[in-house]
Amino acid sequence: GQATSGGKSTSSSSSSSSSASSSASKGGSGKSVTIGFSQVGAESDWRTASTKSMKGTLSSKNGYTMIFDDAQQKQENQIKALRNFIQQDVDYIALDPVTESGWDTVLKEAKDAGIPVIIVDRMVKVSDDSLYTAWVGSDFKAEGNKACEWLKQYADKKGIKQSDINIVDIQGTIGASAQIGRTEGLNDAVKANGWNLVAQQTGEFTQAKGQEVMESILKSGKKINVVYCENDNEAFGAIDALEAAGKKVGSDIKNGEIMVMSFDSTNAGLTDVKNGKIALDTECNPLYGPRVDEMIKKLEAGQKVPHLQYIDEAMFAKDNTIPTVTAKNAKGEDTKYDVTVVTDDVIKGRSY
Amino acid sequence: MEDVILEMKNISKTFPGVKALSNVDFALRKGEIHALMGENGAGKSTLIKVLTGVYDLEGGSITMAGKNIVNHSPEDAQKNGISTVYQEVNLCPNLTVGENLFIGREPRKGLFIDWNAVNKRSKKLLDDLNIEANPKKLLGDCSIAVQQMIAIARAVDQNCKVLILDEPTSSLDDDEVAKLFTLMRKLRDNGVGIIFVTHFLEQVYEVCDRITVLRNGELVGSYEASELPRVQLVAKMMGKNFDDLADIKSGHENKVDMNSTPVIDARGIGHTGTIHPFDLAVHKGEVIGLTGLLGAGRSEMVRAIYGADKADSGQLYVNGKKVKINKPLDAMMLGMGYLPEDRKKDGIIADLSVRENIIIALQAKKGMFHLMSRKEMDEAADKFIDLLQIKTASRETPIKSLSGGNQQKVIIARWLLTNPDYLILDEPTRGIDVGTKTEIQKLVLDLADQGKAITFISSEIEEMLRTCSRMAVLRDGYKVGELSGDQLNQADIMKTIAGSENGGSENAK
Amino acid sequence: MKKAKLSKTGFLLLITIVMFAVMYIAGMIIFQDKGFAKPQMFLNLFISNAGLIVIACGLTIVMITGGIDISVGSVTALVCMSAADVMENKGMSAVFALFLALIIGLAFGVVQGYLVTYLKIQPFIITLAGMFFGRGLTAVISTKMISIKNKMFLAWANEKMYLPFGYTNRHGVLVHAYIYPTVVIALVVVVLIQIMLKFSKFGRALFAIGGNEQSAVLMGLNVKSTKMKAYVLDGFLAGLGGFLFCLNSCAGFVEQAKGLEMDAISAAVIGGTLLSGGVGTVVGTLFGVLITGTIQSLITTQGTLSSWWVRIVLSIMLCFFIVLQAIIGGAGLKKKDKGKEKTAKATT
Amino acid sequence: MQSNQSKWSRITHAPLFMPIVCLIAVLVLNVIQTPTFFKISINNGVLYGYLIDIINRGSELVILAVGMTLVTAASGGQDISVGAVMAVAAAICCQLLTGGQKTSSTLAMPIIVAAIIGILVAGLCGAFNGFLVANLHIQPMVATLILFTAGRGIAQLVTKGQITYERAPSYKVLGGYIGKCPVPTPIFVAIITVIVMQLILKKTALGLYVESVGINGSASRLVGLNSTMLKFITYVICGLLAGLAGIVASSRIYSADANNIGLNLEMDAILAVALGGNNLGGGKFNMMGSIIGAYTIQALTTSLYAMNVSADQLPVYKAIVVVIIVVIQSPVFRDKIANASKKRKAVA
Ligand SMILES: Nc1ncnc2c1ncn2[C@@H]1O[C@H](COP(=O)(O)OP(=O)(O)OP(=O)(O)O)[C@@H](O)[C@H]1O
Ligand SMILES: Nc1ncnc2c1ncn2[C@@H]1O[C@H](COP(=O)(O)OP(=O)(O)OP(=O)(O)O)[C@@H](O)[C@H]1O
Ligand SMILES: [Mg+2]
Ligand SMILES: [Mg+2]
């Protein structure tokens, strides 16, 4: 019920449907829809929120029987789970893939068995796009593009030369798609805007590593004024390290403050935005349940669903120095994004 | 000299802190049995290991049939026609008897090992040597004696020119030794040169043609066996004259009071599957021997008393008080000590130093929270190194780098240090040189004089006759008799062991 | 007395197989309505684990010598990544990729084998370094995922081999049960290695070394070259297994096959291989893989556990299995010993 | 000259010589790359510098290495569950402190009580491992595999799958600083752990017992040692220490991150034991060696950060350095070098 951001977002892709807010039992018919859902794991709060959303929406109350499988971050487990679902004759398969690639064989098996597959969150790369029915998810590269665009405009507005931006990138776990997209977004912007990329090191999406890496970078004595953390947990660690070294964290780069940028926008992350410790937190929305529900309803009713559907994601800042940014979306089109100012209500509305 | 098949010249070998061999020469002729003699730690095993490539050759040369050879590994040695039984049984417990006999030279059918042939040939080999073992049985399940026989069988079955036997007879009984000797003579007649290491002088004179003596890593000399009397041989080994063993018992009076409460009184103690319920009483100051054929259950008997295998029937009284022993520590607390028969498996703690090996039992008895001070440990270790003349570079040397006999002495020291009231010695003289053997026998009698109760197990009946005041006889896991006083003679013992009226030992069958 | 003749290895293997059968049949009864009884469900165990089976076989070989290899997961990742990279970015053929996979495996085997055998470094540490190295090198090739789109490769990967039985699904479609060629390869490897272990000099030497390395030296076996060969063979099988793994996932990425070494080790151990060496069979290892696969499959079929309960239940079942095996194995062997002693006595 | 040489050889053959040389080598390498590496200054009222980082960040690893050394010595195997057990302890401690809340800035109970409960539960995990290894004779790596898999699941169960934050400033002390003390607290925790352990080893016979049991269990039993009990105890100690390390790690981030606390630390702990010159097959051990090994690993990680080695290549370097260290420590290699130089001298 607290899907505030879900409600706020509008599908950027062709789907013009308004989001169906409450899920009614499908078509009133007695038989429930069986759906096999293969989840990545439970490696972060974000993921846990995502699982909760799926389980909550696709519940027996709403006319579904869900077979849930946790893959423990292993692609091979997901492949096994999918094969299992096929043998169980499920009606639908929902897949939140550990990785983007490597799905050809098993998706073909599902197709042969006549089971529609809905991919959520990460995109899959397959040789034949008809192997899955629909995809709904985030675009990590666009997230990176947006955040960097915001930084560029912020510097312009505050009269800071782009070449004076000395940025540190605390990357996510190397090879994770969120890391790849967000790092790419940054690398592009560094090239385009002439920023100095002082250091680039992985914080493995954790607070402890984020802290350790930040400490080490600080000791190198290089000048830093922006820290680009690829998730909230890393940002918390980086902030601790900065403060322990006597630096001031904030947006006032000109007066020696160090700006921290982050992704995910969890409850704790937004709290830090409000405190002024995180300058910009770019959202990554985990609430896929209602979207999948909506799609299945359509498919059951024999309607067509869009093949690709991006979840629109917000950006959060302490104030509205920059109210909107225009950046390239997943398809390379320039898109306008609003920046939301964090208030207590916004924080309260975050369930994860 | 024309028929010398193996000649070693100027062999030296140093270990950290020890010069194990210095400039030793050795020659072996075709078709002779050549005894290699010396005290514990004289360097016999080391010489053999240098010869067979276990250790690198540091200096000197080895020639075989006039050709210079260098063995880098036992594999090379085997290729050069030298096959060896090393001092400690060295086979693989996880493989079957048959495999142990044939590994590395398995009969094959095409590409594959022919298991039928392995088993058949093993069976034949075992039968030829009268070894009681099923080729398909796991080696680890065989007793040490059988394992030793299997190691010998493996070595002799290879068509070798030189056969080396390093103390092969230490766990064998007379029958088996006799079998081995028959075999050795046969091989000799076929022209094989045999190097034979043993501490049993009788055996040397029974089969050997020549004798080479080592002392402290140096060559004393090589002699024709017929020209070297026993006394001189011992003198050469020890470097001093030596009074014969025969009479150590005199001077020790038998002060045992058979009417006193026994120190140990086992009533109906037994362990299912290994030893049937038996009664045994041991008094203060008494040395009681256990005798029987190989596998008669002597070891099992003492293990059941000591709690090494928890007894599942009967009661044990210590000094008249009924006690319950669940584990060895209980027995130790009641004043017992147990020197196990398998030194390598149950005795030494290989990587620990001599000092630690000596004090470990006492320390265990004292408990974890009463660590002995370093000074106490050093004193204890030094005392026993001195007392038992343990040959070691220092008290901090790991026990594994001591010679076999010296390891045994360390284990004896371990138990003497705990000052037990009742001491069980299972084959304490195995692998120990003549001089030390006498020392140990004397020691046993001294301990008895001090009022300790002792149970003594040995494969040598003479040795037991010299030390024991009473003997219990076992057969097939049953205690079948007890002998004392005048009954203590070879003939009576044999009679009881055999269980028949005609006396004399028969085959185990 | 027939049973007493069973060797320790045979006895452990028997336990493993019986326990697998019991578990699987129980699953078929409990989850009858959920497709667990379908033949394809069983075949899927092989399809999804073909790579793991081959890798675990290699690991079993080094474990029999008393060694271990924890680099296999990383080697798999490296193999997948290199294969993906040469096919997608360098335009090489799938045959070349297979060749490369085997070369990589061999290279790991040779280097690790040399360090373990000739410099006598502890295998755990060397292969731990190998694990770091392989994973790092994977990232050096590319930190991005590479999807394999090579035609020939996909043809290999998707070549279903239909079996003459199947079932009719809900939509009325008759679905033939099928396997992939990878399964055949894996089973052939199992059979070949089992024959090698049982019937070749090399195979028996492996057991001798694991039983007592020093004795093996003194018995005149060439311990060094045997151990070296064991590691090389293990590396080769890791390369081959990695390639089969790749055929299943058709991609290369840094995090791939993480923790695969633990799966392989536990499969081998459940199958009756001792980490201390000297005991083990690859048939047992195969069943080890099937058992862990079945446990996973049971959990997936059940389908209502939350993420953390999946882990907990998985390990409870693993624990149950290992403990049961330890108890049955321990008790059985003890009883057998006694039986043996009695026979020995009877013949005396 | 002669005595000089023997003195030198005595030093080079001391058990701690190689581990220390390796640590120094790693540090020296840094100075070349990063001249400021050894600089220690007071910054913001606390000690500041790479060296401090190494000692500080290495604390958990040191604590784990101490426990791992004992376990290795007694059972000849390793406890691979320590990382997961750290997470369990952290989860319990934080959950107790927040009173079941996801986030809290007050304390629901005294920190010391929560920490002790967390550590005790970790000890219980150790006891479970110990029971499997000592009483049921399951191979250590397999026995601890169970908690390795289940541990993080249990931790997540405790934290309900989320990260629990305890933001009360006093909770940060253990991972941060005590009042105005310029030295990070984890350093004290590590030092105290080491001192306590050294005292135990010096004042009781535990060390000797453990070595003895690890070398020859059956002989140890016959001299009155209870090897089952001793093995069990080492696992309990290892568990307790893992718990302590978990609490320190959790205090650093004032939260319980079930997925990441202690992740992969078990491998580093085992590596530390091996780099310290210990035999992973059990028996004699060298506690100080393991501790130096732990700092060596941390120094390596910190230096690679300092040199800004790109993260994806990090494992490659780590692997190379590890191999170099173990190779130069290997007695075979040292013998070869010694022989070569002897020959050269002989020629000259
Ligand atoms: N690996 C080793 N390391 C160090 N010293 C050793 C090693 N092996 C043997 N020694 C030493 O070398 C000397 C000779 O030992 P060796 O084993 O050859 O004696 P032996 O004559 O066979 O004695 P025994 O009759 O007791 O078997 C002994 O002092 C022993 O301590
Ligand atoms: N590992 C084993 N497996 C099966 N039976 C055994 C084993 N060890 C001993 N036995 C049996 O136990 C009995 C006693 O054996 P053991 O050899 O210990 O007796 P012993 O009288 O001490 O002989 P010795 O000390 O001369 O070797 C025999 O019946 C033997 O067959
Ligand atoms: Mg000897
Ligand atoms: Mg005996």
Short mmCIF file of N, CA, C and O in Angstrom, two decimals, chain C residues 81-127:
data_model
loop_
_atom_site.label_atom_id
_atom_site.label_comp_id
_atom_site.label_asym_id
_atom_site.label_seq_id
_atom_site.Cartn_x
_atom_site.Cartn_y
_atom_site.Cartn_z
N MET C 81 34.42 -16.91 -19.40
CA MET C 81 34.70 -15.57 -19.88
C MET C 81 35.59 -15.60 -21.11
O MET C 81 35.33 -14.90 -22.10
N SER C 82 36.62 -16.41 -21.08
CA SER C 82 37.52 -16.46 -22.24
C SER C 82 36.79 -16.97 -23.46
O SER C 82 36.95 -16.45 -24.56
N ALA C 83 35.99 -18.01 -23.25
CA ALA C 83 35.26 -18.57 -24.38
C ALA C 83 34.34 -17.51 -24.96
O ALA C 83 34.31 -17.27 -26.18
N ALA C 84 33.62 -16.83 -24.09
CA ALA C 84 32.71 -15.79 -24.55
C ALA C 84 33.47 -14.69 -25.27
O ALA C 84 33.07 -14.22 -26.33
N ASP C 85 34.61 -14.32 -24.69
CA ASP C 85 35.39 -13.23 -25.26
C ASP C 85 35.93 -13.60 -26.64
O ASP C 85 35.80 -12.82 -27.58
N VAL C 86 36.51 -14.78 -26.78
CA VAL C 86 37.09 -15.10 -28.10
C VAL C 86 35.99 -15.26 -29.15
O VAL C 86 36.18 -14.91 -30.30
N MET C 87 34.84 -15.78 -28.74
CA MET C 87 33.79 -15.97 -29.73
C MET C 87 33.11 -14.66 -30.10
O MET C 87 32.86 -14.39 -31.26
N GLU C 88 32.83 -13.85 -29.10
CA GLU C 88 32.04 -12.65 -29.35
C GLU C 88 32.90 -11.47 -29.80
O GLU C 88 32.51 -10.70 -30.66
N ASN C 89 34.08 -11.30 -29.15
CA ASN C 89 34.87 -10.12 -29.47
C ASN C 89 36.00 -10.38 -30.45
O ASN C 89 36.47 -9.50 -31.12
N LYS C 90 36.48 -11.61 -30.51
CA LYS C 90 37.60 -11.89 -31.39
C LYS C 90 37.16 -12.67 -32.62
O LYS C 90 37.97 -12.98 -33.48
N GLY C 91 35.90 -13.02 -32.65
CA GLY C 91 35.37 -13.68 -33.83
C GLY C 91 35.89 -15.08 -34.08
O GLY C 91 35.93 -15.56 -35.20
N MET C 92 36.31 -15.76 -33.03
CA MET C 92 36.81 -17.12 -33.20
C MET C 92 35.66 -18.11 -33.19
O MET C 92 34.55 -17.80 -32.78
N SER C 93 35.96 -19.33 -33.59
CA SER C 93 34.91 -20.32 -33.67
C SER C 93 34.71 -21.01 -32.32
O SER C 93 35.53 -20.88 -31.41
N ALA C 94 33.61 -21.74 -32.22
CA ALA C 94 33.30 -22.44 -30.98
C ALA C 94 34.33 -23.53 -30.71
O ALA C 94 34.67 -23.81 -29.57
N VAL C 95 34.84 -24.12 -31.79
CA VAL C 95 35.86 -25.17 -31.61
C VAL C 95 37.09 -24.58 -30.95
O VAL C 95 37.66 -25.15 -30.03
N PHE C 96 37.45 -23.38 -31.41
CA PHE C 96 38.61 -22.73 -30.82
C PHE C 96 38.35 -22.46 -29.34
O PHE C 96 39.23 -22.63 -28.50
N ALA C 97 37.13 -22.03 -29.05
CA ALA C 97 36.79 -21.73 -27.66
C ALA C 97 36.93 -22.98 -26.79
O ALA C 97 37.46 -22.92 -25.68
N LEU C 98 36.48 -24.10 -27.31
CA LEU C 98 36.59 -25.35 -26.55
C LEU C 98 38.06 -25.67 -26.31
O LEU C 98 38.47 -26.02 -25.20
N PHE C 99 38.84 -25.50 -27.37
CA PHE C 99 40.26 -25.76 -27.29
C PHE C 99 40.89 -24.87 -26.21
O PHE C 99 41.64 -25.32 -25.35
N LEU C 100 40.51 -23.61 -26.25
CA LEU C 100 41.05 -22.65 -25.29
C LEU C 100 40.68 -23.05 -23.87
O LEU C 100 41.50 -22.98 -22.94
N ALA C 101 39.43 -23.48 -23.70
CA ALA C 101 38.97 -23.87 -22.37
C ALA C 101 39.85 -24.98 -21.82
O ALA C 101 40.30 -24.93 -20.67
N LEU C 102 40.14 -25.97 -22.66
CA LEU C 102 40.96 -27.08 -22.20
C LEU C 102 42.38 -26.63 -21.88
O LEU C 102 42.98 -27.05 -20.90
N ILE C 103 42.88 -25.71 -22.70
CA ILE C 103 44.24 -25.20 -22.47
C ILE C 103 44.30 -24.46 -21.13
O ILE C 103 45.23 -24.64 -20.35
N ILE C 104 43.29 -23.65 -20.87
CA ILE C 104 43.28 -22.91 -19.60
C ILE C 104 43.28 -23.89 -18.43
O ILE C 104 44.06 -23.76 -17.49
N GLY C 105 42.40 -24.88 -18.53
CA GLY C 105 42.34 -25.88 -17.46
C GLY C 105 43.68 -26.55 -17.28
O GLY C 105 44.18 -26.67 -16.16
N LEU C 106 44.28 -26.97 -18.38
CA LEU C 106 45.57 -27.64 -18.30
C LEU C 106 46.63 -26.73 -17.68
O LEU C 106 47.42 -27.17 -16.85
N ALA C 107 46.61 -25.46 -18.07
CA ALA C 107 47.60 -24.53 -17.56
C ALA C 107 47.49 -24.43 -16.04
O ALA C 107 48.49 -24.51 -15.32
N PHE C 108 46.27 -24.29 -15.55
CA PHE C 108 46.08 -24.25 -14.10
C PHE C 108 46.58 -25.54 -13.47
O PHE C 108 47.27 -25.52 -12.45
N GLY C 109 46.24 -26.65 -14.10
CA GLY C 109 46.65 -27.94 -13.56
C GLY C 109 48.16 -28.06 -13.48
O GLY C 109 48.71 -28.48 -12.47
N VAL C 110 48.83 -27.64 -14.54
CA VAL C 110 50.28 -27.79 -14.59
C VAL C 110 50.94 -26.91 -13.52
O VAL C 110 51.77 -27.38 -12.74
N VAL C 111 50.54 -25.65 -13.46
CA VAL C 111 51.20 -24.75 -12.52
C VAL C 111 50.90 -25.16 -11.08
O VAL C 111 51.82 -25.32 -10.25
N GLN C 112 49.65 -25.39 -10.80
CA GLN C 112 49.30 -25.78 -9.42
C GLN C 112 49.93 -27.12 -9.07
O GLN C 112 50.45 -27.31 -7.97
N GLY C 113 49.90 -28.02 -10.03
CA GLY C 113 50.50 -29.33 -9.80
C GLY C 113 51.98 -29.22 -9.51
O GLY C 113 52.49 -29.85 -8.60
N TYR C 114 52.66 -28.38 -10.28
CA TYR C 114 54.10 -28.23 -10.06
C TYR C 114 54.37 -27.71 -8.66
O TYR C 114 55.21 -28.23 -7.93
N LEU C 115 53.65 -26.66 -8.28
CA LEU C 115 53.89 -26.04 -6.96
C LEU C 115 53.59 -27.02 -5.84
O LEU C 115 54.31 -27.10 -4.84
N VAL C 116 52.51 -27.78 -6.00
CA VAL C 116 52.15 -28.73 -4.95
C VAL C 116 53.13 -29.89 -4.90
O VAL C 116 53.59 -30.29 -3.84
N THR C 117 53.46 -30.40 -6.07
CA THR C 117 54.24 -31.63 -6.11
C THR C 117 55.72 -31.39 -5.90
O THR C 117 56.36 -32.05 -5.09
N TYR C 118 56.27 -30.46 -6.64
CA TYR C 118 57.71 -30.32 -6.62
C TYR C 118 58.21 -29.33 -5.58
O TYR C 118 59.32 -29.44 -5.10
N LEU C 119 57.41 -28.34 -5.25
CA LEU C 119 57.85 -27.43 -4.18
C LEU C 119 57.17 -27.77 -2.87
O LEU C 119 57.37 -27.11 -1.87
N LYS C 120 56.34 -28.78 -2.88
CA LYS C 120 55.70 -29.28 -1.65
C LYS C 120 54.96 -28.19 -0.88
O LYS C 120 55.05 -28.09 0.33
N ILE C 121 54.24 -27.35 -1.60
CA ILE C 121 53.44 -26.33 -0.92
C ILE C 121 52.05 -26.90 -0.70
O ILE C 121 51.56 -27.70 -1.49
N GLN C 122 51.42 -26.49 0.39
CA GLN C 122 50.13 -27.06 0.72
C GLN C 122 49.10 -26.76 -0.38
O GLN C 122 48.93 -25.61 -0.76
N PRO C 123 48.43 -27.77 -0.85
CA PRO C 123 47.51 -27.58 -1.98
C PRO C 123 46.40 -26.58 -1.70
O PRO C 123 45.98 -25.85 -2.59
N PHE C 124 45.94 -26.54 -0.46
CA PHE C 124 44.86 -25.60 -0.15
C PHE C 124 45.29 -24.17 -0.49
O PHE C 124 44.54 -23.41 -1.11
N ILE C 125 46.51 -23.84 -0.10
CA ILE C 125 46.98 -22.47 -0.28
C ILE C 125 47.24 -22.17 -1.76
O ILE C 125 46.85 -21.11 -2.27
N ILE C 126 47.88 -23.11 -2.42
CA ILE C 126 48.18 -22.89 -3.84
C ILE C 126 46.88 -22.69 -4.62
O ILE C 126 46.74 -21.79 -5.44
N THR C 127 45.92 -23.55 -4.35
CA THR C 127 44.70 -23.45 -5.15
C THR C 127 43.85 -22.28 -4.68
O THR C 127 43.04 -21.77 -5.45
#
